[in-house]
Short mmCIF file of C-alpha atoms and ligand atoms in Angstrom, two decimals:
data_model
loop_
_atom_site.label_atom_id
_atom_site.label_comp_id
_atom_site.label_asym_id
_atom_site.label_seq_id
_atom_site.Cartn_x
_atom_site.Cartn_y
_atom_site.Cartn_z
CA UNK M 22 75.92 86.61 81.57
CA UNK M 23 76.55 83.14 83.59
CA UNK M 24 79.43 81.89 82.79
CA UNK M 25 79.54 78.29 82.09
CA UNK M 26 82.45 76.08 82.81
CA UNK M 27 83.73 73.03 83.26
CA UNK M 28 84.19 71.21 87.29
CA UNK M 29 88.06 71.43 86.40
CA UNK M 30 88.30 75.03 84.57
CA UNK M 31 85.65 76.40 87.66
CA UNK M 32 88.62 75.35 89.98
CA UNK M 33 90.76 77.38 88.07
CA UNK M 34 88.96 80.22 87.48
CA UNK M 35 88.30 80.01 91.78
CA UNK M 36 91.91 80.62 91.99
CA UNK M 37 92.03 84.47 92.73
CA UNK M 38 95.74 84.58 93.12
CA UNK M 39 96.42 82.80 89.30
CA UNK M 40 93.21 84.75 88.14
CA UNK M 41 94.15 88.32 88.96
CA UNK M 42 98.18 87.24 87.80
CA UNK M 43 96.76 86.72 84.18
CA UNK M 44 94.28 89.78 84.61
CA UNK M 45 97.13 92.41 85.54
CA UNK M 46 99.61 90.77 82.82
CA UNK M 47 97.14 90.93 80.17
CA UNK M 48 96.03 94.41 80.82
CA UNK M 49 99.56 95.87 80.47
CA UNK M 50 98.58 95.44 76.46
CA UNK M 51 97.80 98.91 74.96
CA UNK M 52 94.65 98.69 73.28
CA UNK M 53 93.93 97.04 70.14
CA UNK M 54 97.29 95.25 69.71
CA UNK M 55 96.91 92.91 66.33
CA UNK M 56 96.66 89.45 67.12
CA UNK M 57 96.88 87.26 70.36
CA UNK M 58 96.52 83.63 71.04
CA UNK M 59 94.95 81.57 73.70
CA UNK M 60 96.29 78.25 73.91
CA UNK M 61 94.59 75.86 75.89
CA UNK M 62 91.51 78.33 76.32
CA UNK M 63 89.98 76.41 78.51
CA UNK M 64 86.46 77.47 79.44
CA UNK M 65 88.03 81.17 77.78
CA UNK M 66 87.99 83.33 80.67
CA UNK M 67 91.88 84.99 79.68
CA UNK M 68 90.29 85.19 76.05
CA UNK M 69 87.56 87.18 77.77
CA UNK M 70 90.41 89.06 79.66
CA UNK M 71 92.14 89.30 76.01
CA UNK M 72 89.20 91.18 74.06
CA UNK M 73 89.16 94.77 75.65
CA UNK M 74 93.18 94.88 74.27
CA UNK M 75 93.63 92.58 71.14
CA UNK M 76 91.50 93.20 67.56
CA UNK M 77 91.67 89.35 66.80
CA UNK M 78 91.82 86.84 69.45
CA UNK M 79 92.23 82.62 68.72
CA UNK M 80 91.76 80.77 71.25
CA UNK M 81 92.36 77.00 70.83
CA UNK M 82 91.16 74.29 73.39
CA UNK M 83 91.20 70.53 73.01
CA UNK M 84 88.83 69.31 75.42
CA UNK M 85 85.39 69.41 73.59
CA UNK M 86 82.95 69.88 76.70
CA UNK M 87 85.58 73.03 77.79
CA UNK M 88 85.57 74.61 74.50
CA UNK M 89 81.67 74.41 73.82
CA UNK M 90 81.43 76.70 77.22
CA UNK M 91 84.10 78.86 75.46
CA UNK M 92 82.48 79.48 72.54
CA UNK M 93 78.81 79.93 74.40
CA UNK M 94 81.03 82.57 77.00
CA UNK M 95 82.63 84.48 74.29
CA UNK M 96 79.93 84.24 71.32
CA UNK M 97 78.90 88.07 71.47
CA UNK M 98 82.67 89.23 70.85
CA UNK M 99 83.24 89.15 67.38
CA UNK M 100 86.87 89.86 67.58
CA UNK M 101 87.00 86.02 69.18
CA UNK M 102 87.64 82.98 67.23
CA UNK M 103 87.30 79.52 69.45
CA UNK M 104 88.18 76.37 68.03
CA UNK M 105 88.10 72.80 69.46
CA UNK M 106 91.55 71.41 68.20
CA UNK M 107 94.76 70.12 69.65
CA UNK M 108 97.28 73.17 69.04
CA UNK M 109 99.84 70.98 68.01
CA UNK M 110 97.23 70.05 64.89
CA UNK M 111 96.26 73.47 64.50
CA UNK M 112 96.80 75.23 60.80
CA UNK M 113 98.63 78.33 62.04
CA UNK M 114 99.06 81.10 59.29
CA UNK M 115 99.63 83.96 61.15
CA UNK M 116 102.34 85.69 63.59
CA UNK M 117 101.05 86.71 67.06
CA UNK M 118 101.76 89.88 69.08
CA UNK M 119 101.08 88.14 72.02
CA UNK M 120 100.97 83.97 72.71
CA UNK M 121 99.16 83.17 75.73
CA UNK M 122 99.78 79.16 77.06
CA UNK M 123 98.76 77.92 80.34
CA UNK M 124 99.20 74.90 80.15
CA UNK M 125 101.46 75.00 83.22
CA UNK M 126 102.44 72.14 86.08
CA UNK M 127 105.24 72.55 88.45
CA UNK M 128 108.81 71.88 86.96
CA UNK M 129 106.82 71.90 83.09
CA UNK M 130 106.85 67.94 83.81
CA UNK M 131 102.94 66.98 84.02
CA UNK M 132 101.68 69.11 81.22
CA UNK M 133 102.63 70.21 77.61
CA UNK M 134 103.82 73.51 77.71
CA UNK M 135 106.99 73.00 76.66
CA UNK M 136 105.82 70.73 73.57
CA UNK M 137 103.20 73.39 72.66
CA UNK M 138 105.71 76.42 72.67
CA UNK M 139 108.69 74.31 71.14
CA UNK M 140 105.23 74.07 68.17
CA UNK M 141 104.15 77.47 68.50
CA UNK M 142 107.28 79.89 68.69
CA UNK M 143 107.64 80.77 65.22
CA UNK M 144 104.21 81.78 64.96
CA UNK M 145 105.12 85.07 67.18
CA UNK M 146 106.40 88.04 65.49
CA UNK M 147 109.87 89.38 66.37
CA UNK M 148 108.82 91.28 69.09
CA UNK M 149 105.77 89.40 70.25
CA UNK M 150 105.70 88.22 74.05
CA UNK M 151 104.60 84.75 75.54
CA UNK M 152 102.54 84.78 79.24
CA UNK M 153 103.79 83.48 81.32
CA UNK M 154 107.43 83.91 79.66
CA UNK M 155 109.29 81.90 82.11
CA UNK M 156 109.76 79.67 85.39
CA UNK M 157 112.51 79.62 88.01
CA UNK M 158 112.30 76.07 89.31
CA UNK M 159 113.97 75.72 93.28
CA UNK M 160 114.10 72.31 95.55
CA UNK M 161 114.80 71.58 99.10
CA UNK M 162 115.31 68.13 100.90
CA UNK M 163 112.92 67.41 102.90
CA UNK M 164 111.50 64.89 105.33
CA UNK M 165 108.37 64.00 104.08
CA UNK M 166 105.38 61.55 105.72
CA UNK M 167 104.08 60.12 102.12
CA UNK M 168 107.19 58.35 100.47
CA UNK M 169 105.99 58.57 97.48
CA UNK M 170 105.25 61.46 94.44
CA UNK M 171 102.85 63.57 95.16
CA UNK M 172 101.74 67.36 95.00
CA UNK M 173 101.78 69.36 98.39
CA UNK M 174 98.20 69.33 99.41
CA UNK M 175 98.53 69.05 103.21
CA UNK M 176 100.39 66.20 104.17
CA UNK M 177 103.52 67.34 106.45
CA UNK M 178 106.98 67.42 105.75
CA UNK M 179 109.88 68.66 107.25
CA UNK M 180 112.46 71.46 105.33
CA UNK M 181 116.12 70.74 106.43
CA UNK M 182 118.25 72.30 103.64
CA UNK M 183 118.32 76.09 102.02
CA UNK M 184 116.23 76.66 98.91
CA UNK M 185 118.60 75.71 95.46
CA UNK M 186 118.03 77.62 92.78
CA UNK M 187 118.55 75.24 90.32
CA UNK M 188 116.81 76.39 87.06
CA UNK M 189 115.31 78.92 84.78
CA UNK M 190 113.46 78.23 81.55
CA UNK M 191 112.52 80.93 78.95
CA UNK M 192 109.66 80.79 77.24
CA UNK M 193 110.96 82.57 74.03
CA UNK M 194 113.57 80.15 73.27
CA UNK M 195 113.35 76.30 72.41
CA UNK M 196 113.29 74.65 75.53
CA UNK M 197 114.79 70.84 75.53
CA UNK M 198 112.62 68.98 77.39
CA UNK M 199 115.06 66.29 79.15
CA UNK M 200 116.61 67.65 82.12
CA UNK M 201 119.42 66.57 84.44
CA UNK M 202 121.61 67.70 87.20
CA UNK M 203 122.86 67.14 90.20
CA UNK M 204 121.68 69.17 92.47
CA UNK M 205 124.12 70.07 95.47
CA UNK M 206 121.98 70.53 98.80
CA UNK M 207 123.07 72.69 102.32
CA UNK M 208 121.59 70.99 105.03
CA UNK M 209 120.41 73.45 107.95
CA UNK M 210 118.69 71.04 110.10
CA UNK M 211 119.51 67.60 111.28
CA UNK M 212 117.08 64.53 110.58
CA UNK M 213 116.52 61.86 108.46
CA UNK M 214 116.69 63.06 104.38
CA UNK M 215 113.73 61.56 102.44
CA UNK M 216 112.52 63.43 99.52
CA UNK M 217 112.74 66.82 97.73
CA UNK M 218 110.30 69.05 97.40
CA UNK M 219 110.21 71.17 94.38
CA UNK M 220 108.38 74.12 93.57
CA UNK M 221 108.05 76.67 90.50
CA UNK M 222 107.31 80.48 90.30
CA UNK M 223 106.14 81.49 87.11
CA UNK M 224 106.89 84.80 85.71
CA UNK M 225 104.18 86.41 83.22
CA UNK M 226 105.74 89.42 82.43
CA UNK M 227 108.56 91.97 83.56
CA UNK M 228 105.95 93.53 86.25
CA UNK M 229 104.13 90.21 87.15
CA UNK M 230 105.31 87.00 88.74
CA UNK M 231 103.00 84.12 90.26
CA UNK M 232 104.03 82.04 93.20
CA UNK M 233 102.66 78.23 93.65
CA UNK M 234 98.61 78.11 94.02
CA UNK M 235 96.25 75.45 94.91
CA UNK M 236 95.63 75.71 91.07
CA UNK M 237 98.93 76.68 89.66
CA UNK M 238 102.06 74.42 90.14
CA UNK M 239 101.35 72.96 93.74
CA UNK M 240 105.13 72.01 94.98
CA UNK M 241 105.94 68.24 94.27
CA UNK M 242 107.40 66.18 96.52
CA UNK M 243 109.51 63.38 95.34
CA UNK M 244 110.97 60.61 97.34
CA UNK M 245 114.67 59.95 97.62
CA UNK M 246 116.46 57.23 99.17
CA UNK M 247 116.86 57.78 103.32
CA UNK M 248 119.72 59.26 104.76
CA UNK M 249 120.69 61.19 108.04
CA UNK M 250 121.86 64.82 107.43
CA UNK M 251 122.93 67.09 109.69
CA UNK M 252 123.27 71.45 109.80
CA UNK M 253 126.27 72.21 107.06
CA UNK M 254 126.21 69.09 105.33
CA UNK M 255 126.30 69.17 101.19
CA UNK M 256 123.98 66.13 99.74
CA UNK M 257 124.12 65.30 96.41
CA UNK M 258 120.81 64.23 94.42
CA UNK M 259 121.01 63.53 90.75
CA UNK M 260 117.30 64.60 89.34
CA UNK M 261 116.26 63.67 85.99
CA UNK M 262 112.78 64.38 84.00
CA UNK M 263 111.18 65.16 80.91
CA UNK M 264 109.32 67.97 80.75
CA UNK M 265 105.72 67.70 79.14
CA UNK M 266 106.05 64.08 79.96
CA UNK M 267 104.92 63.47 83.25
CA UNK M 268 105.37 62.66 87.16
CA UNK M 269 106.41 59.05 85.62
CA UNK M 270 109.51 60.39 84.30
CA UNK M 271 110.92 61.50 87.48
CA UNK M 272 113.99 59.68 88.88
CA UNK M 273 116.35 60.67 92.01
CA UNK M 274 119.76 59.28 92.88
CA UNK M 275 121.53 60.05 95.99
CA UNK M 276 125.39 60.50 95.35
C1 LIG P 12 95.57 74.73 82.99
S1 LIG P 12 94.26 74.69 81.81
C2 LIG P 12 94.09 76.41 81.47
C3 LIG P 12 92.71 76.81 81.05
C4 LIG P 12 92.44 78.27 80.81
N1 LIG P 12 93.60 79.04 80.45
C5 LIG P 12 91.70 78.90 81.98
O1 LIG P 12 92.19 79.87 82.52
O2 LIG P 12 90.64 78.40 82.32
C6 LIG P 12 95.07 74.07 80.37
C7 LIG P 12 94.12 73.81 79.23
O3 LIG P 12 94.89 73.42 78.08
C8 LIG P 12 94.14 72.44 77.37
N2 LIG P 12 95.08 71.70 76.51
C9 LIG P 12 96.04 70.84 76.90
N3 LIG P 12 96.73 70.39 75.84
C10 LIG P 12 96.19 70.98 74.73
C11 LIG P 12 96.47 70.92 73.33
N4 LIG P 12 97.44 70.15 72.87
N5 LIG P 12 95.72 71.68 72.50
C12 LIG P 12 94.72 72.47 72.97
N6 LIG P 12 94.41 72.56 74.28
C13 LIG P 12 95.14 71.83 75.16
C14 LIG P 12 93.49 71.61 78.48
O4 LIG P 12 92.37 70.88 78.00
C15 LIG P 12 93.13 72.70 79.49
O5 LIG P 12 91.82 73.20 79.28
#
């Protein structure tokens, strides 16, 4: 079978580290468990990953050119149901054993995870499970070349404080989607403050956890305003966004 995709999902599904996270997540599932959802199927490779363990799969993708390659991928399993909706439109009538969203960017800000399962929850039954289930978000000032947003893809940067843990969402309970905090820095290294770079590991299950790919939450890197820091310093930065809402949303304040 050739699998046919789109240029975006064949990026994805290129990712080996985010692939084989899904794959080993999914695979925990004793065989023919009830009912799981794919949200955001994309081209429907973790439906395909779903089939060998779940009787009835949906799997639910908005983009009509990535959801006509699902369909055409998956139409010999008859256990697999793809249709080209918007979840948040979608006529759900029946409680999953398993929800499956990907619709992941680092921090939840740039895509609508959070919307989607804040929609969706209900529809899982009492002791139904959601990959990935959660994200630990950490930042780090930084001295960064580009002062402006952007994702790490190469340009350089300088670390000069200790990694902050500075939040954890769960999946399986309603997420609000407006953070704020401010986040209390300790400088290691002396030079000149200028952004904060953020990244996001994503945990799919108890026994499965994803770092940042190329693919899967790429670190941002958000300016701040300048200022000199030296080893043992504590900055203050008060971060603000809305999650689901995108980059635009982001806003830093030095204290
Ligand atoms: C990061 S991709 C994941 C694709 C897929 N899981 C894979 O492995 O190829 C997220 C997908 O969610 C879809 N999507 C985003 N918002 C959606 C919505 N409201 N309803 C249905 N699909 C949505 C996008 O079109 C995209 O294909």
């Amino acid at each position: 079978m050739k699998f046919q995709t789109t240029h975006y999902h064949l990026d994805l599904l290129k990712d080996n580290d985010r692939v084989s996270a899904f794959f080993e997540a999914i695979n925990q599932y004793d065989s023919k468990t009830d009912l799981a959802y794919d949200l955001g199927c994309g081209s429907g490779l973790l439906s395909y990953f779903l089939n060998e363990k779940f009787s009835e799969i949906i799997s639910i993708e908005i983009d009509e050119k990535a959801s006509g390659c699902a369909s055409e991928n998956l139409k010999s399993f008859n256990n697999i149901t793809v249709f080209n909706e918007d979840v948040l439109k979608y006529d759900f009538s029946k409680k999953a054993d398993l929800i499956v969203c990907e619709m992941l960017d680092t921090a939840l800000i740039d895509e609508e995870e959070v919307q989607v399962l804040n929609h969706v929850r209900k529809f899982l039954k009492e002791d139904g499970e959601i990959i990935p289930n959660a994200v630990i978000n950490f930042a780090e000032l930084v001295n960064m070349e580009r002062h402006y947003i952007h994702w790490d893809e190469g340009a350089s940067y300088e670390i000069l404080s200790e990694p902050l843990n500075y939040s954890k969402i769960d999946f399986k309970n309603k997420i609000n989607p407006n953070f704020e905090d401010i986040l209390e820095f300790e400088v290691n290294n002396e030079g000149t403050a200028n952004g904060i770079k953020i990244t996001t590991v994503t945990i799919l299950n108890d026994n499965v956890v994803c770092g940042p790919t190329p693919m899967f939450n790429p670190p941002l890197m958000i300016p701040i305003d300048e200022t000199n820091v030296k080893s043992n310093d504590l900055i203050n930065v008060k971060l603000k966004y809305i999650m689901g809402q995108g980059i635009e949303t982001v806003k830093t304040q030095l204290i």
